[in-house]
Amino acid sequence: MKMQKTEDRNSDREIIDNDNSSPSKTIDDTYVEITLDIREDTVAVHSVKNASGANIVEEAEVEVLGLAKNVKKKHSFGASVVRNTSMRMRQVAQELKLLASLKKQQPRPFDRTNSVAAHHALKGLKFISKTDGCAGWAAVENHFDELSATSDGLLPRGKFGECIGMNRESKEFAVELFDALARRRNITSDCISKIQLKEFWDQIANQCFDARLRTFFDMVDKNADGRISSEEVKEIISLSASANKLSNIQKQADEYAALIMEELDPDNLGYIMIENLEMLLLQAPNQSEGGKGLNRNLSHMLSLKLKPTVETNPIKRWYKNLNYFLLDNWQRVWVVLLWIGAMAGLFAYKYVQYRNRAAFDVMGHCVCMAKGAAEILKLNMALILLPVCRNTITWLRNKTKLAAAVPFDDNLNFHKMMAVAIAIGVGIHVLAHMTCDFPKLLKASPEKYKPMEPYFGDQPTSYWHFVKGVEGVSGIIMVVLMAVAFTLATPWFRRNRIKLPRPLNKLTGFNAFWYSHHLFVIVYSLLIVHGIKLYLTQEWYKKTTWMYLAIPIILYSGERLLRALRSSIKDVKILKVAVYPGNVLALHMSKPQGFKYKSGQYMFVNCSAVSPFEWHPFSITSAPGDDYVSIHIRTLGDWTSKLRAVFSEVCQPLPIGKSGQLVAECLQGENKNLPKVLIDGPYGAPAQDYKKYEVLLLVGLGIGATPMISIAKDIVNNMKAKEEDDLENRHENPNPTSQKKRNFKSKRAYFYWVTREQGSFDWFKGIMNEIAEMDPKGVIEMHNYCTSVYEEGDARSALIAMIQSLQHAKNGVDIVSGTRVKSHFAKPNWRNVYKRIALNHTNARVGVFYCGAPALTKELRQLALDFSRKTSTKFDFHKENF
């Protein structure tokens, strides 16, 4: 009896090949294929075929009926046939029912013919990934020629990884790969020729999964006995962890090796075979094929829709792009146009005014240009203070509806634009005077100069006449101070991108930027003096400089005074200090009375032990419902470095066994010598508007996750509070105050945190576990990405992924992040992230909030624009600015 198993959607079928016939019969008579449908309590004949494949169900039925009819005529023979047939059918039915029941009880073996598994296998165990340097054999051959030039045409074992394009972090992994390939070919030398390298390359570049699996198995099986021991598993785990910069996993290699042996060696044989390794590596995703196929089709259709189409008509193309631009930037456009219009109007007004004065006859259009530029300069020197009046902007954002038309989130961008306009205005004003007006006054004839005597006195004979006066001295000092402040505010100096020798290195960094910016106190004072001592204007009411500056200066001064008073009144106590790896300091402080904030907002922090004058902004990481205020500070500059050093000194380092990755910790009461900290805020930020959106995409890079953590926690708190309110008000009249308090739209959030180092996940480990515990319905879908780990499918991360799956399934904890949130490897495919949200939330408006390095801003903003224009889902992009 031979059995061949097939599957059906509603039943299990067994194909029975009967080969017990007598040898005297032909093949067609001796070989019969019967397909049965096995259900819970019945067995039905599905089809009967002979060896040629012809369906003989009807003939078989006729023969059986015929046997039944002739049973009386041929009693002995007929009875025996019927008896044998029925017994055989009963036996088969019993056996097949037993197999079906066992099949339901036992796990189904891995099916290599499964399409999903085959696709998964094709992606797995790649020894050369797209992030590596070599694109093919030609590049490898060139590397070989360079590296073997000094070694007699042979490639040393230690340079194998460099030759095939692996990075330096993978050097040890590359050496083990070299040894495995050499063992397979019985090569004992530490050097190989180009021909041998070509054989190595052909094997590791082979697209066949079985070949890759064999290579990976050979790497682990160092003694080449065809078995992998626990010690060998431990070694390859340490090697993979080192290549992926996962120090925590490297320290726990023994534990994870035991976990793999427990899974793959249930009989405690002490070793695992290649079949066991294959089974674990190729576990197909447990997803519905129908749903997956549907999503794949929709995703493909969306991809086709998102393909860029080139408009051949340049006018239509220009109109289309302009229309898109205006739709996306109409708030910025009207503000900028109003600003440019105001500058143009003031310039034209002054130009025409001096065009009709006596000075024009002497100095010509130069004096008109100088005075027009001066008027623009006065306007921008007034306006530039408004974007940094943070209390005013926060009040306007929260208490008025102006936020719908005014882009408050771009306050610092407008501040920079006005700074550029000021620089241009200063340049035109100075050049017009120095290169045109003053030379003309020096060279003018006495008759032509005579109308200027009431303003300049006797005709000057040198430039010194203009420089020695109050106007000249104040102007020169202002230009110098502005040049210093503008230069040190550029990204190259502010972010330490320029490395200067000592002592000039003090000119770079945030401290230099902060102190140089306060030189504008002197600049504004001199500007008022300069405006009062004008050469060509005598009447006080025409000296308008102080009129431009009065209100902005009073407003800004009031804000600074409010900060000083508020920070001194709102005393805070340090509740907890934690120093994490990755140079991160966490401060938990008591919440001052009346300190109310929204998730996504930030506050300024001052520590007199570092600097009594400096205030620095940091996002609030605690949720509004917490009874404390917390911030996480990444050491990036001189002030933050000193702050971390000050708190590290007073906090004793904890034992490794007690703290894990925590470097130092200090709780309230343990140390009374903690530095005093002042806070000022809260201040409005783009992320605080998250409640306007039903669907959120939160993206944080590194320490940029701080505002997103607060938002995620606040969403869970709000959802929980809303459920409690609904439960309380189900049989009672709704409480209007409670309903207003819980008035938020957010129902779904996708949180993506991308960081380079494994230790970074310790910053918010407790908060992320808390969110996961408080969110059983999965309102917030959290994704952690560790970019130091090679992408999924790379052989260098294959074992890490294997351990990750086992550990998460067994204990519910991710081995990379140490949280309940399962981590992903390498960088996210942001286009797929947007696509997935667009498919899941059609006709929805999604709020995209990003905080992190500027490099990713352009990509995320452009994707938001593309998907908003070509799908029914609209993405509103917001970037955090400080």
PDB file of N, CA and C in Angstrom, residues 461-505:
ATOM      1  N   THR A 461      37.227 116.744   3.671  1.00  0.00           N
ATOM      2  CA  THR A 461      38.335 116.510   2.742  1.00  0.00           C
ATOM      3  C   THR A 461      38.824 115.061   2.767  1.00  0.00           C
ATOM      4  N   SER A 462      38.295 114.244   3.724  1.00  0.00           N
ATOM      5  CA  SER A 462      38.709 112.834   3.793  1.00  0.00           C
ATOM      6  C   SER A 462      37.582 112.008   4.433  1.00  0.00           C
ATOM      7  N   TYR A 463      37.740 110.690   4.338  1.00  0.00           N
ATOM      8  CA  TYR A 463      36.761 109.781   4.931  1.00  0.00           C
ATOM      9  C   TYR A 463      36.704 109.913   6.457  1.00  0.00           C
ATOM     10  N   TRP A 464      37.787 110.361   7.056  1.00  0.00           N
ATOM     11  CA  TRP A 464      37.851 110.463   8.509  1.00  0.00           C
ATOM     12  C   TRP A 464      36.754 111.356   9.060  1.00  0.00           C
ATOM     13  N   HIS A 465      36.323 112.326   8.268  1.00  0.00           N
ATOM     14  CA  HIS A 465      35.256 113.227   8.689  1.00  0.00           C
ATOM     15  C   HIS A 465      33.973 112.441   8.986  1.00  0.00           C
ATOM     16  N   PHE A 466      33.684 111.414   8.175  1.00  0.00           N
ATOM     17  CA  PHE A 466      32.447 110.629   8.356  1.00  0.00           C
ATOM     18  C   PHE A 466      32.608 109.547   9.416  1.00  0.00           C
ATOM     19  N   VAL A 467      33.845 109.088   9.611  1.00  0.00           N
ATOM     20  CA  VAL A 467      34.089 107.981  10.540  1.00  0.00           C
ATOM     21  C   VAL A 467      34.156 108.447  11.982  1.00  0.00           C
ATOM     22  N   LYS A 468      34.726 109.622  12.231  1.00  0.00           N
ATOM     23  CA  LYS A 468      34.983 110.053  13.606  1.00  0.00           C
ATOM     24  C   LYS A 468      33.724 110.457  14.357  1.00  0.00           C
ATOM     25  N   GLY A 469      32.646 110.756  13.677  1.00  0.00           N
ATOM     26  CA  GLY A 469      31.412 111.174  14.338  1.00  0.00           C
ATOM     27  C   GLY A 469      30.674 110.006  14.971  1.00  0.00           C
ATOM     28  N   VAL A 470      29.613 110.333  15.731  1.00  0.00           N
ATOM     29  CA  VAL A 470      28.797 109.309  16.392  1.00  0.00           C
ATOM     30  C   VAL A 470      28.181 108.369  15.362  1.00  0.00           C
ATOM     31  N   GLU A 471      27.749 108.953  14.240  1.00  0.00           N
ATOM     32  CA  GLU A 471      27.136 108.130  13.203  1.00  0.00           C
ATOM     33  C   GLU A 471      28.112 107.076  12.676  1.00  0.00           C
ATOM     34  N   GLY A 472      29.335 107.506  12.413  1.00  0.00           N
ATOM     35  CA  GLY A 472      30.320 106.585  11.856  1.00  0.00           C
ATOM     36  C   GLY A 472      30.762 105.524  12.843  1.00  0.00           C
ATOM     37  N   VAL A 473      31.060 105.925  14.095  1.00  0.00           N
ATOM     38  CA  VAL A 473      31.527 104.967  15.106  1.00  0.00           C
ATOM     39  C   VAL A 473      30.448 103.939  15.412  1.00  0.00           C
ATOM     40  N   SER A 474      29.234 104.414  15.626  1.00  0.00           N
ATOM     41  CA  SER A 474      28.132 103.476  15.933  1.00  0.00           C
ATOM     42  C   SER A 474      27.873 102.532  14.768  1.00  0.00           C
ATOM     43  N   GLY A 475      27.955 103.048  13.538  1.00  0.00           N
ATOM     44  CA  GLY A 475      27.732 102.198  12.372  1.00  0.00           C
ATOM     45  C   GLY A 475      28.786 101.109  12.234  1.00  0.00           C
ATOM     46  N   ILE A 476      30.069 101.490  12.434  1.00  0.00           N
ATOM     47  CA  ILE A 476      31.159 100.502  12.302  1.00  0.00           C
ATOM     48  C   ILE A 476      31.045  99.418  13.377  1.00  0.00           C
ATOM     49  N   ILE A 477      30.767  99.813  14.615  1.00  0.00           N
ATOM     50  CA  ILE A 477      30.651  98.820  15.703  1.00  0.00           C
ATOM     51  C   ILE A 477      29.484  97.869  15.428  1.00  0.00           C
ATOM     52  N   MET A 478      28.363  98.402  14.950  1.00  0.00           N
ATOM     53  CA  MET A 478      27.210  97.546  14.637  1.00  0.00           C
ATOM     54  C   MET A 478      27.544  96.531  13.556  1.00  0.00           C
ATOM     55  N   VAL A 479      28.228  96.971  12.511  1.00  0.00           N
ATOM     56  CA  VAL A 479      28.573  96.065  11.411  1.00  0.00           C
ATOM     57  C   VAL A 479      29.494  94.946  11.904  1.00  0.00           C
ATOM     58  N   VAL A 480      30.450  95.285  12.740  1.00  0.00           N
ATOM     59  CA  VAL A 480      31.386  94.273  13.267  1.00  0.00           C
ATOM     60  C   VAL A 480      30.655  93.266  14.145  1.00  0.00           C
ATOM     61  N   LEU A 481      29.816  93.745  15.065  1.00  0.00           N
ATOM     62  CA  LEU A 481      29.098  92.843  15.967  1.00  0.00           C
ATOM     63  C   LEU A 481      28.108  91.965  15.201  1.00  0.00           C
ATOM     64  N   MET A 482      27.443  92.537  14.211  1.00  0.00           N
ATOM     65  CA  MET A 482      26.528  91.735  13.390  1.00  0.00           C
ATOM     66  C   MET A 482      27.280  90.651  12.628  1.00  0.00           C
ATOM     67  N   ALA A 483      28.430  91.009  12.088  1.00  0.00           N
ATOM     68  CA  ALA A 483      29.219  90.026  11.340  1.00  0.00           C
ATOM     69  C   ALA A 483      29.641  88.864  12.240  1.00  0.00           C
ATOM     70  N   VAL A 484      30.043  89.184  13.464  1.00  0.00           N
ATOM     71  CA  VAL A 484      30.441  88.134  14.413  1.00  0.00           C
ATOM     72  C   VAL A 484      29.258  87.239  14.748  1.00  0.00           C
ATOM     73  N   ALA A 485      28.119  87.862  15.086  1.00  0.00           N
ATOM     74  CA  ALA A 485      26.934  87.093  15.480  1.00  0.00           C
ATOM     75  C   ALA A 485      26.415  86.235  14.333  1.00  0.00           C
ATOM     76  N   PHE A 486      26.349  86.803  13.129  1.00  0.00           N
ATOM     77  CA  PHE A 486      25.868  86.044  11.978  1.00  0.00           C
ATOM     78  C   PHE A 486      26.791  84.880  11.658  1.00  0.00           C
ATOM     79  N   THR A 487      28.099  85.115  11.736  1.00  0.00           N
ATOM     80  CA  THR A 487      29.063  84.057  11.406  1.00  0.00           C
ATOM     81  C   THR A 487      28.974  82.900  12.382  1.00  0.00           C
ATOM     82  N   LEU A 488      28.926  83.198  13.675  1.00  0.00           N
ATOM     83  CA  LEU A 488      28.887  82.138  14.684  1.00  0.00           C
ATOM     84  C   LEU A 488      27.528  81.449  14.765  1.00  0.00           C
ATOM     85  N   ALA A 489      26.513  82.021  14.117  1.00  0.00           N
ATOM     86  CA  ALA A 489      25.190  81.389  14.092  1.00  0.00           C
ATOM     87  C   ALA A 489      25.026  80.416  12.927  1.00  0.00           C
ATOM     88  N   THR A 490      25.974  80.409  11.999  1.00  0.00           N
ATOM     89  CA  THR A 490      25.882  79.483  10.873  1.00  0.00           C
ATOM     90  C   THR A 490      26.071  78.052  11.354  1.00  0.00           C
ATOM     91  N   PRO A 491      25.500  77.079  10.656  1.00  0.00           N
ATOM     92  CA  PRO A 491      25.607  75.672  11.094  1.00  0.00           C
ATOM     93  C   PRO A 491      27.037  75.193  11.242  1.00  0.00           C
ATOM     94  N   TRP A 492      27.957  75.724  10.436  1.00  0.00           N
ATOM     95  CA  TRP A 492      29.340  75.255  10.501  1.00  0.00           C
ATOM     96  C   TRP A 492      29.973  75.573  11.862  1.00  0.00           C
ATOM     97  N   PHE A 493      29.665  76.728  12.399  1.00  0.00           N
ATOM     98  CA  PHE A 493      30.224  77.102  13.700  1.00  0.00           C
ATOM     99  C   PHE A 493      29.356  76.595  14.843  1.00  0.00           C
ATOM    100  N   ARG A 494      28.051  76.757  14.709  1.00  0.00           N
ATOM    101  CA  ARG A 494      27.150  76.390  15.811  1.00  0.00           C
ATOM    102  C   ARG A 494      27.202  74.897  16.099  1.00  0.00           C
ATOM    103  N   ARG A 495      27.322  74.060  15.078  1.00  0.00           N
ATOM    104  CA  ARG A 495      27.302  72.602  15.268  1.00  0.00           C
ATOM    105  C   ARG A 495      28.699  71.985  15.207  1.00  0.00           C
ATOM    106  N   ASN A 496      29.721  72.793  15.387  1.00  0.00           N
ATOM    107  CA  ASN A 496      31.098  72.294  15.479  1.00  0.00           C
ATOM    108  C   ASN A 496      31.558  71.547  14.230  1.00  0.00           C
ATOM    109  N   ARG A 497      31.055  71.958  13.069  1.00  0.00           N
ATOM    110  CA  ARG A 497      31.483  71.296  11.840  1.00  0.00           C
ATOM    111  C   ARG A 497      32.866  71.764  11.393  1.00  0.00           C
ATOM    112  N   ILE A 498      33.273  72.914  11.898  1.00  0.00           N
ATOM    113  CA  ILE A 498      34.611  73.437  11.591  1.00  0.00           C
ATOM    114  C   ILE A 498      35.516  73.176  12.792  1.00  0.00           C
ATOM    115  N   LYS A 499      36.625  72.518  12.550  1.00  0.00           N
ATOM    116  CA  LYS A 499      37.569  72.228  13.617  1.00  0.00           C
ATOM    117  C   LYS A 499      38.699  73.265  13.579  1.00  0.00           C
ATOM    118  N   LEU A 500      38.745  74.107  14.602  1.00  0.00           N
ATOM    119  CA  LEU A 500      39.753  75.160  14.688  1.00  0.00           C
ATOM    120  C   LEU A 500      40.778  74.807  15.761  1.00  0.00           C
ATOM    121  N   PRO A 501      42.006  75.257  15.571  1.00  0.00           N
ATOM    122  CA  PRO A 501      43.031  75.001  16.597  1.00  0.00           C
ATOM    123  C   PRO A 501      42.765  75.858  17.836  1.00  0.00           C
ATOM    124  N   ARG A 502      43.341  75.417  18.955  1.00  0.00           N
ATOM    125  CA  ARG A 502      43.220  76.206  20.179  1.00  0.00           C
ATOM    126  C   ARG A 502      44.002  77.508  20.058  1.00  0.00           C
ATOM    127  N   PRO A 503      43.532  78.578  20.633  1.00  0.00           N
ATOM    128  CA  PRO A 503      42.296  78.750  21.397  1.00  0.00           C
ATOM    129  C   PRO A 503      41.087  79.132  20.538  1.00  0.00           C
ATOM    130  N   LEU A 504      41.263  79.094  19.196  1.00  0.00           N
ATOM    131  CA  LEU A 504      40.159  79.502  18.319  1.00  0.00           C
ATOM    132  C   LEU A 504      38.984  78.524  18.354  1.00  0.00           C
ATOM    133  N   ASN A 505      39.205  77.310  18.903  1.00  0.00           N
ATOM    134  CA  ASN A 505      38.114  76.340  18.961  1.00  0.00           C
ATOM    135  C   ASN A 505      36.980  76.809  19.867  1.00  0.00           C
TER     136      ASN A 505
END
